[in-house]
Tab-separated table of C-alpha atoms in Angstrom:
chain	number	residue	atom	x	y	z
A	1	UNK	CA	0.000	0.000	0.000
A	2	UNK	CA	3.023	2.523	0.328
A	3	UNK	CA	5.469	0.828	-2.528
A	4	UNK	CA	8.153	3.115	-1.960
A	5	UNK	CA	8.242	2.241	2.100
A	6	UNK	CA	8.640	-1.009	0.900
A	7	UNK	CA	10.712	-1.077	-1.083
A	8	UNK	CA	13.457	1.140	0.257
A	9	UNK	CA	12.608	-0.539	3.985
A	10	UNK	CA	13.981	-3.942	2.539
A	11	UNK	CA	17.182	-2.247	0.536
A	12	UNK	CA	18.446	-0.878	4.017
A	13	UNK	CA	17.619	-4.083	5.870
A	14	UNK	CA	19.802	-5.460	3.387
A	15	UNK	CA	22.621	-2.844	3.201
A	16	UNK	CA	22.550	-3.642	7.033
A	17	UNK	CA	22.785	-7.249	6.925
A	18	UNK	CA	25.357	-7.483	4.776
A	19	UNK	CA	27.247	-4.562	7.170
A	20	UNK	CA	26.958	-7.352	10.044
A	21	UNK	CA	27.420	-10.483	8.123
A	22	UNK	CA	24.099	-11.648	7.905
A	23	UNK	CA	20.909	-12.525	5.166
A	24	UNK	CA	17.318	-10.684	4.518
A	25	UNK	CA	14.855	-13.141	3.550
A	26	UNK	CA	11.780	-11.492	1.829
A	27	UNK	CA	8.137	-12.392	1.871
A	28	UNK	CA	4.659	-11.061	1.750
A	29	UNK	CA	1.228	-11.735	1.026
A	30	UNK	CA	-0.925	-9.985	-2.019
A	31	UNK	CA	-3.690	-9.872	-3.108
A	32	UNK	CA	-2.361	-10.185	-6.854
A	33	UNK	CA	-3.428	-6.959	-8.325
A	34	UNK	CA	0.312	-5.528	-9.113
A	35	UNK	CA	1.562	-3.540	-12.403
A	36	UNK	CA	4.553	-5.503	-14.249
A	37	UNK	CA	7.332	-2.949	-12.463
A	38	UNK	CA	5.712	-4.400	-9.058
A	39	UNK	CA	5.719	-8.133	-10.059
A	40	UNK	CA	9.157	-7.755	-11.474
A	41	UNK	CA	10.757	-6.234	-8.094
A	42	UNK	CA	9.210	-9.031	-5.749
A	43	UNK	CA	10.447	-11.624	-8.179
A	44	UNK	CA	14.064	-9.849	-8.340
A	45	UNK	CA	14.073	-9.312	-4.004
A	46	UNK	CA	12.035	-12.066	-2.736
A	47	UNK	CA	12.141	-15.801	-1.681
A	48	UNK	CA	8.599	-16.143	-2.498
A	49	UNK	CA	4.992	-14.640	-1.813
A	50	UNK	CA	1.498	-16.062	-1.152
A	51	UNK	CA	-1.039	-14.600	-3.747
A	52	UNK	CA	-5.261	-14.690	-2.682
A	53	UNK	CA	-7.370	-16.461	-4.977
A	54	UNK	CA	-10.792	-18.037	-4.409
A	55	UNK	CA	-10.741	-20.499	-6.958
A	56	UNK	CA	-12.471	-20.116	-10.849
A	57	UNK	CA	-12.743	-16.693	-11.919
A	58	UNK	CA	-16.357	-16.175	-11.323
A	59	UNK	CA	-15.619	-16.753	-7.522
A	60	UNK	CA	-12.930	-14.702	-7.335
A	61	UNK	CA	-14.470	-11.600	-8.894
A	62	UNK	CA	-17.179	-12.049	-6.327
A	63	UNK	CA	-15.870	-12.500	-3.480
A	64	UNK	CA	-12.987	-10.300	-4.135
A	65	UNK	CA	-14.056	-7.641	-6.461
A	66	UNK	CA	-11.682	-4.265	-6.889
A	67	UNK	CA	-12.779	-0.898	-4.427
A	68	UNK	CA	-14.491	0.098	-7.578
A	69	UNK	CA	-16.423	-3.177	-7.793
A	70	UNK	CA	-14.673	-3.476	-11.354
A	71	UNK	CA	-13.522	-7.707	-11.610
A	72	UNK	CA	-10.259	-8.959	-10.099
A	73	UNK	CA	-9.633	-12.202	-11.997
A	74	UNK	CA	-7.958	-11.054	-14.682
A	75	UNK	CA	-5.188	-8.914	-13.230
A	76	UNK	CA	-4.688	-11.417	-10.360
A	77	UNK	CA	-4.387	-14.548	-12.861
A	78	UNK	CA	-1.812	-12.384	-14.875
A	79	UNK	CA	0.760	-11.728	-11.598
A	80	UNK	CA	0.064	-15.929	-11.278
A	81	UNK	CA	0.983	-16.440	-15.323
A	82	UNK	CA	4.475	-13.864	-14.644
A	83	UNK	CA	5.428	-15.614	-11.642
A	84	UNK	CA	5.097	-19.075	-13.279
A	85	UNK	CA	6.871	-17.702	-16.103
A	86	UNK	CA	10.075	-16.232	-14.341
A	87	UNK	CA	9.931	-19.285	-12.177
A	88	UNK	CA	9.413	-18.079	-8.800
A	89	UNK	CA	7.646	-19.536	-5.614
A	90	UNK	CA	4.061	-18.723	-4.733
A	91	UNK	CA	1.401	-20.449	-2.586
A	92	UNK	CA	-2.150	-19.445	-2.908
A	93	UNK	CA	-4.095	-18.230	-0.051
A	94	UNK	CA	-8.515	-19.204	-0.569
A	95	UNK	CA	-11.730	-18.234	1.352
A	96	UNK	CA	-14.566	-20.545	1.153
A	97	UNK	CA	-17.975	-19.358	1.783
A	98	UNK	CA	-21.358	-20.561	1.736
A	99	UNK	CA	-20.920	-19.358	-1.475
A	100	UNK	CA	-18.127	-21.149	-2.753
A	101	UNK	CA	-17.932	-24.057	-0.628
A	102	UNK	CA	-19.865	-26.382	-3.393
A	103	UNK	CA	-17.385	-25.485	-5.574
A	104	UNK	CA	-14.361	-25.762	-3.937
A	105	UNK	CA	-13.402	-28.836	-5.783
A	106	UNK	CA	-13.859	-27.500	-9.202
A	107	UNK	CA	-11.918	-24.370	-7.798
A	108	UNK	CA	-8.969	-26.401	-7.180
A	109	UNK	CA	-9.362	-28.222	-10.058
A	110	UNK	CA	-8.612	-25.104	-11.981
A	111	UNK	CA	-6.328	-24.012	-10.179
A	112	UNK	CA	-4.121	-26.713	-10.618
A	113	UNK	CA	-4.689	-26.997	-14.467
A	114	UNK	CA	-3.569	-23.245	-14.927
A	115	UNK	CA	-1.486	-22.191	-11.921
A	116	UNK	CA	2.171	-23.974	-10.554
A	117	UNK	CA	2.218	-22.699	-6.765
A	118	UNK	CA	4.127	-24.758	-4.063
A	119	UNK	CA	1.169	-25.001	-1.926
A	120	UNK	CA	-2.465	-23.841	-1.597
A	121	UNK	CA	-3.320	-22.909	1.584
A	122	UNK	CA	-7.581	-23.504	2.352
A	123	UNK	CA	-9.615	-21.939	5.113
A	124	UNK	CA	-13.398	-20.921	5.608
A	125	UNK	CA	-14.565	-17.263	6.595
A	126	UNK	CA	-13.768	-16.071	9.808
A	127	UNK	CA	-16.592	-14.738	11.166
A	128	UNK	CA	-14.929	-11.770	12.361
A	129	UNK	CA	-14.595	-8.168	10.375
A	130	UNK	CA	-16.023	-7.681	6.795
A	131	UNK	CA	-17.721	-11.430	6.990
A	132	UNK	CA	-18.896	-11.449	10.801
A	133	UNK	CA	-22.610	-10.450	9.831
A	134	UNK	CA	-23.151	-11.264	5.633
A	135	UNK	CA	-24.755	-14.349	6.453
A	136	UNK	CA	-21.770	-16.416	4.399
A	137	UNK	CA	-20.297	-18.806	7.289
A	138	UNK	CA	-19.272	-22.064	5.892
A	139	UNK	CA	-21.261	-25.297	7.648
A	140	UNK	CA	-18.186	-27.448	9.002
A	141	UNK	CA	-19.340	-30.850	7.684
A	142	UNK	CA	-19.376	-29.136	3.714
A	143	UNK	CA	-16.396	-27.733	3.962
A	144	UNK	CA	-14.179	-31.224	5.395
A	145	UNK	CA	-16.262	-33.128	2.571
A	146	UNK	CA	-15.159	-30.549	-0.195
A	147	UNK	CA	-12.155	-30.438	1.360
A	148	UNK	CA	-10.911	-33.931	1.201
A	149	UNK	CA	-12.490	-34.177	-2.569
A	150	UNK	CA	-10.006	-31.454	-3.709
A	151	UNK	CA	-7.326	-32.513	-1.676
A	152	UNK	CA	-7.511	-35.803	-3.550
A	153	UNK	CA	-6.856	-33.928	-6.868
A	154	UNK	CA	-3.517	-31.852	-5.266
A	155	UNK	CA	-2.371	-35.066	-4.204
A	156	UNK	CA	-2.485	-36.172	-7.772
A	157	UNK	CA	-0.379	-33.032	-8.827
A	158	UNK	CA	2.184	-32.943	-5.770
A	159	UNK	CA	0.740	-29.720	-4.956
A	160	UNK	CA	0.843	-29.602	-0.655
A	161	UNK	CA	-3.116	-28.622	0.112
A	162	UNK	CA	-3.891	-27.720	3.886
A	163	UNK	CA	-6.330	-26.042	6.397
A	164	UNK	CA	-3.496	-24.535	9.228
A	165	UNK	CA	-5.464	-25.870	12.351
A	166	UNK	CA	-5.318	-29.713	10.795
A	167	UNK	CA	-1.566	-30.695	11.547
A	168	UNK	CA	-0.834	-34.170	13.049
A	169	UNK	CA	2.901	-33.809	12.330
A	170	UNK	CA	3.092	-30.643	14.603
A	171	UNK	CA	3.027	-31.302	18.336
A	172	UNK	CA	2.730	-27.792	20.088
A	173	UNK	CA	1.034	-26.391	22.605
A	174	UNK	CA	1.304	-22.780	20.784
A	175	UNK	CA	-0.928	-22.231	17.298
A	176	UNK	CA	2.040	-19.428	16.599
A	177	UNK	CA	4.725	-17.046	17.730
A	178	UNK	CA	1.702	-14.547	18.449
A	179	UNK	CA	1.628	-16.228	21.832
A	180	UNK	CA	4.827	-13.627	23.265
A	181	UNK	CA	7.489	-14.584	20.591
A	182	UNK	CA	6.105	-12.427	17.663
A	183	UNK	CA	8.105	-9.364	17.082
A	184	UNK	CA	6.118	-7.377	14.218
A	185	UNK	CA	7.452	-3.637	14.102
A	186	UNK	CA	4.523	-1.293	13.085
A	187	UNK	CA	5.220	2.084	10.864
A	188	UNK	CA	4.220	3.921	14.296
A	189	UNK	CA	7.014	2.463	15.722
A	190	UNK	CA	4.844	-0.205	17.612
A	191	UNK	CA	5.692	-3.860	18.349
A	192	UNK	CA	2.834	-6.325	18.369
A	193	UNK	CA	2.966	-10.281	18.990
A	194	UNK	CA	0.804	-10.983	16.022
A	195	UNK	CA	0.963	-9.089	12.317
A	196	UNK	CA	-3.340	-9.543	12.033
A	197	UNK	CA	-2.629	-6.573	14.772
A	198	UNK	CA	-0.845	-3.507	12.901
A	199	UNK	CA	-2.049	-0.686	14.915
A	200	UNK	CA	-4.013	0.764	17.680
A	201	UNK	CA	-7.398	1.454	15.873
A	202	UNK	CA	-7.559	-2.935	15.552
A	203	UNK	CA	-9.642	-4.613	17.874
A	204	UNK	CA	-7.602	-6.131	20.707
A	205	UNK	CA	-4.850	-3.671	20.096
A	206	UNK	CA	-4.212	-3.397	23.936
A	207	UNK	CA	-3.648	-6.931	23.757
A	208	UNK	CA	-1.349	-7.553	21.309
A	209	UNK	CA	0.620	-4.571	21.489
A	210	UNK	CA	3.390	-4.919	24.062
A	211	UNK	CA	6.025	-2.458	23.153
A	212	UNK	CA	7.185	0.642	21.157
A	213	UNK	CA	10.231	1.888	19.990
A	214	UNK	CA	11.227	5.142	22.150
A	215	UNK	CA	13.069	8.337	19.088
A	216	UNK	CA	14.844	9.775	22.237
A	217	UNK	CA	16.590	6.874	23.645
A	218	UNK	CA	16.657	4.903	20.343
A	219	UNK	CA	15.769	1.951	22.072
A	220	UNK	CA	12.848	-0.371	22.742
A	221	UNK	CA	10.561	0.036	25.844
A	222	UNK	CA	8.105	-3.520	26.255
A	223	UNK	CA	5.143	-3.798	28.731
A	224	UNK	CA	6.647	-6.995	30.331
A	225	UNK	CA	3.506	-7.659	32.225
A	226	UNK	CA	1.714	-7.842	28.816
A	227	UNK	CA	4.186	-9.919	27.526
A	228	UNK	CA	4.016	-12.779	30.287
A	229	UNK	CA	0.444	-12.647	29.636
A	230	UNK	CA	0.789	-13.884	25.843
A	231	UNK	CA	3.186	-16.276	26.943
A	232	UNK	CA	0.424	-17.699	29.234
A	233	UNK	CA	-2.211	-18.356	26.328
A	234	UNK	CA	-0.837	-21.623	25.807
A	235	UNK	CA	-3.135	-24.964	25.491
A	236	UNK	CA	-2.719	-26.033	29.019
A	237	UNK	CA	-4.783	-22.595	29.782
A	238	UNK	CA	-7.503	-23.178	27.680
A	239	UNK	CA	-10.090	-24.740	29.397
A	240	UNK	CA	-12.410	-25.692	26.384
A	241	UNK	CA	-9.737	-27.462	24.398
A	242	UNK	CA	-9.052	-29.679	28.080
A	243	UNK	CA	-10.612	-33.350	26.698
A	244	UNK	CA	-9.897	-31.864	23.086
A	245	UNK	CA	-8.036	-34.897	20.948
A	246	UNK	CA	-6.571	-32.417	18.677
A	247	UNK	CA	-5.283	-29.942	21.179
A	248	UNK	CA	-1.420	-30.725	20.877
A	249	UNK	CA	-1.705	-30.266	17.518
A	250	UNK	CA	-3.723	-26.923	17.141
A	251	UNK	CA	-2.647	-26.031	20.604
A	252	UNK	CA	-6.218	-23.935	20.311
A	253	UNK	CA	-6.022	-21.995	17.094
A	254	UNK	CA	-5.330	-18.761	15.342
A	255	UNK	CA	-5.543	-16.312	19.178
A	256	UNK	CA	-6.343	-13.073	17.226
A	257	UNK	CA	-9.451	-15.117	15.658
A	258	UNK	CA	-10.016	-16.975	18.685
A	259	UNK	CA	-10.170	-13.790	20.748
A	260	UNK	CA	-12.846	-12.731	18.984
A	261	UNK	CA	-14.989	-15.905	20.003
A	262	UNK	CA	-14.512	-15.375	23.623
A	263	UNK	CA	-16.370	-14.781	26.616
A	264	UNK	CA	-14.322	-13.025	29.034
A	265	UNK	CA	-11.249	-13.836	27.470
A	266	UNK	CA	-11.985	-17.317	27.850
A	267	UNK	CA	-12.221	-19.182	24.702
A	268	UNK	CA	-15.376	-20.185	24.126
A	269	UNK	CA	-15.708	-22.761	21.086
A	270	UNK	CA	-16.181	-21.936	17.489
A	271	UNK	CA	-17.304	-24.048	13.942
A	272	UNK	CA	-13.529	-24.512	13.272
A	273	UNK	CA	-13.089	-26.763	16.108
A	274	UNK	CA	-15.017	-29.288	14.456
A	275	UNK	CA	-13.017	-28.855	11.159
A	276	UNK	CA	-10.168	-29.244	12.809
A	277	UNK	CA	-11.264	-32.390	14.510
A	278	UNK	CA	-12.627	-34.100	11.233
A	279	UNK	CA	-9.570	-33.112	9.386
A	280	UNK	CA	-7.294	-34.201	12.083
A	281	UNK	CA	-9.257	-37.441	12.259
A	282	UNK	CA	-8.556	-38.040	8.973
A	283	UNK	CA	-5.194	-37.796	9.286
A	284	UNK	CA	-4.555	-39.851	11.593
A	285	UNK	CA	-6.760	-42.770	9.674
A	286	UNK	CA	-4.609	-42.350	6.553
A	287	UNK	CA	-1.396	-42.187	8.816
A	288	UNK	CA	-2.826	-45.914	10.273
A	289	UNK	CA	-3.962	-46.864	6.887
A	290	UNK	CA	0.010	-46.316	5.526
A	291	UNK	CA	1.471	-48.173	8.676
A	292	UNK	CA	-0.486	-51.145	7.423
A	293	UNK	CA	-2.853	-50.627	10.381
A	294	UNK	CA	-0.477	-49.904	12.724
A	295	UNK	CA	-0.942	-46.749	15.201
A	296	UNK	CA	2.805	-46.371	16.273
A	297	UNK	CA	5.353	-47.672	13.493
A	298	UNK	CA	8.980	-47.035	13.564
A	299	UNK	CA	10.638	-44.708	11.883
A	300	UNK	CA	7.635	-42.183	12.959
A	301	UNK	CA	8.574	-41.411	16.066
A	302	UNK	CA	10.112	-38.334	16.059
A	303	UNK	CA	12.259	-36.620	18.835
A	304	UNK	CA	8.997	-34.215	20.121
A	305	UNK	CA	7.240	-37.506	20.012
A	306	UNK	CA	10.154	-39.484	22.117
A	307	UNK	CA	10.560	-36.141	24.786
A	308	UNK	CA	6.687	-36.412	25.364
A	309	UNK	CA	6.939	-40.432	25.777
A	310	UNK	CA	9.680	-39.662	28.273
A	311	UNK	CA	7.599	-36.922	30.540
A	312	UNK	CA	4.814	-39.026	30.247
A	313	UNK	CA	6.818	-41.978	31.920
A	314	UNK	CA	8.018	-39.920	34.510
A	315	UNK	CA	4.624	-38.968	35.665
A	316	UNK	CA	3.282	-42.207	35.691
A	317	UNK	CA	6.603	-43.109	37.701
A	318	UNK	CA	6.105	-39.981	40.357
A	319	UNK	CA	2.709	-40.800	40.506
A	320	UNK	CA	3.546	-44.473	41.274
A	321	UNK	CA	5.790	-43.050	43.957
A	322	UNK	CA	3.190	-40.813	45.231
């Protein structure tokens, strides 16, 4: 939104890594609609990008039309087209809707027939902002069926195809660095845990927002009492994910989106949880299904999986002592 910020931001982050022996590794998300100068610079200074489209073209242009209401398939399929052609790495970022969901696996479909990205990356509305009260929520047992039909098809293609809250081969009990690691660096100067928070004016700001770079002193000034508070959301805190079978694995969702479904500032449940459960089922089936029906096969047993083995052994064993 301010190109020349941009731009000239990254050329000094890289004069200054390069002063102190180090590397600048760009990325960003778009929303596609970029003139050729704009495509040509992210392809020249970054790793890679993930680009928003809904699927066919008829989807896209209406659930993302321009300001002016004037279509967006077009100029976003052309960015996709220059990208494939110079050979550089995009995923591809969808919304589903009410709208769309039925079509999701026609969407993908397409997608894959005219578009090379490394991964496509699938998630309903939030119910939150611009889509909290349209009346386009996604039901959660259309979406997983939709889902896994598509999924099928990017499977075919080596194409990677997930929802972000589905993730057997993750065992966390954080969704993200938003829980007191983030470091995001506002152009007011602010520092907030999670980039879905870039200023004051967003909801939750006070939340979020634990620190701000001082012009007098030239250094950084946190709120650490805000800061130990993030570092608390983690999924032994969250008492509605407690008997929850996917909970080390979501370790309780996106918390900006979550926040939003609380009731004070307890999580309170929301239609992805049962996404995430059906699509974490699934998983785990197919995981069984390729061990030859085996739950636990070697070779699958990775170190996070051998240190929580271990701590579970040694509470059994103080308990035993106990």
């Amino acid at each position: 939104m301010n190109w020349e910020v941009l731009t000239k931001s990254f050329e000094y982050a890289k004069r200054l890594a390069r002063s102190n022996g180090m590397q600048v590794h760009g990325h960003m998300a778009t929303n596609g609609v970029l003139s050729y100068e704009k495509r040509q610079w992210i392809a020249n200074h970054f790793c890679g990008v993930n680009v928003s489209i809904d699927g066919l073209p008829d989807v896209q242009n209406i659930q993302r039309p321009m300001h002016s209401g004037r279509q967006s398939s077009d100029d976003v399929f052309e960015t996709v087209r220059f990208f494939d052609n110079v050979q550089f790495r995009y995923g591809i970022r969808m919304t589903v809707t009410a709208l769309s969901v039925e079509r999701l696996p026609q969407s993908i479909a397409y997608l894959l027939e005219n578009t090379h990205p490394t991964h496509i990356q699938v998630e309903p509305m939030y119910l939150l902002g611009r889509g909290k009260d349209i009346g386009m929520a996604v039901e959660p047992l259309a979406f997983v069926q939709a889902f896994m039909e598509a999924r099928s098809m990017a499977r075919q293609c080596n194409v990677d195809m997930f929802y972000s809250a589905a993730r057997m081969d993750v065992l966390t009990n954080r969704f993200c660095q938003s829980c007191g690691e983030g470091f995001n660096l506002t152009p007011q100067g602010l520092v907030s845990s999670c980039y879905e928070v870039p200023g004051p004016e967003f909801e939750f700001a006070d939340e979020f927002i634990f620190g701000r770079y001082k012009n007098d002193s030239q250094r950084f000034e946190f709120d650490e009492e805000k800061l130990m508070r993030l570092r608390d959301r983690s999924i032994e805190h969250i008492a509605w994910c407690e008997k929850c079978f996917c909970k080390w694995h979501c370790a309780g969702d996106c918390v900006y989106k979550t926040r939003h479904r609380s009731v004070e500032l307890d999580f309170a449940g929301d239609p992805r949880c049962e996404i995430t459960r059906l699509l974490t089922l699934q998983q785990i089936l197919e995981k069984i299904g390729q061990n030859g029906g085996k739950v636990w096969a070697e070779g699958y047993i990775t170190e996070a999986l051998r240190r929580i083995a271990a701590q579970y052994s040694n509470n059994l064993l103080n308990a035993g002592e106990a």
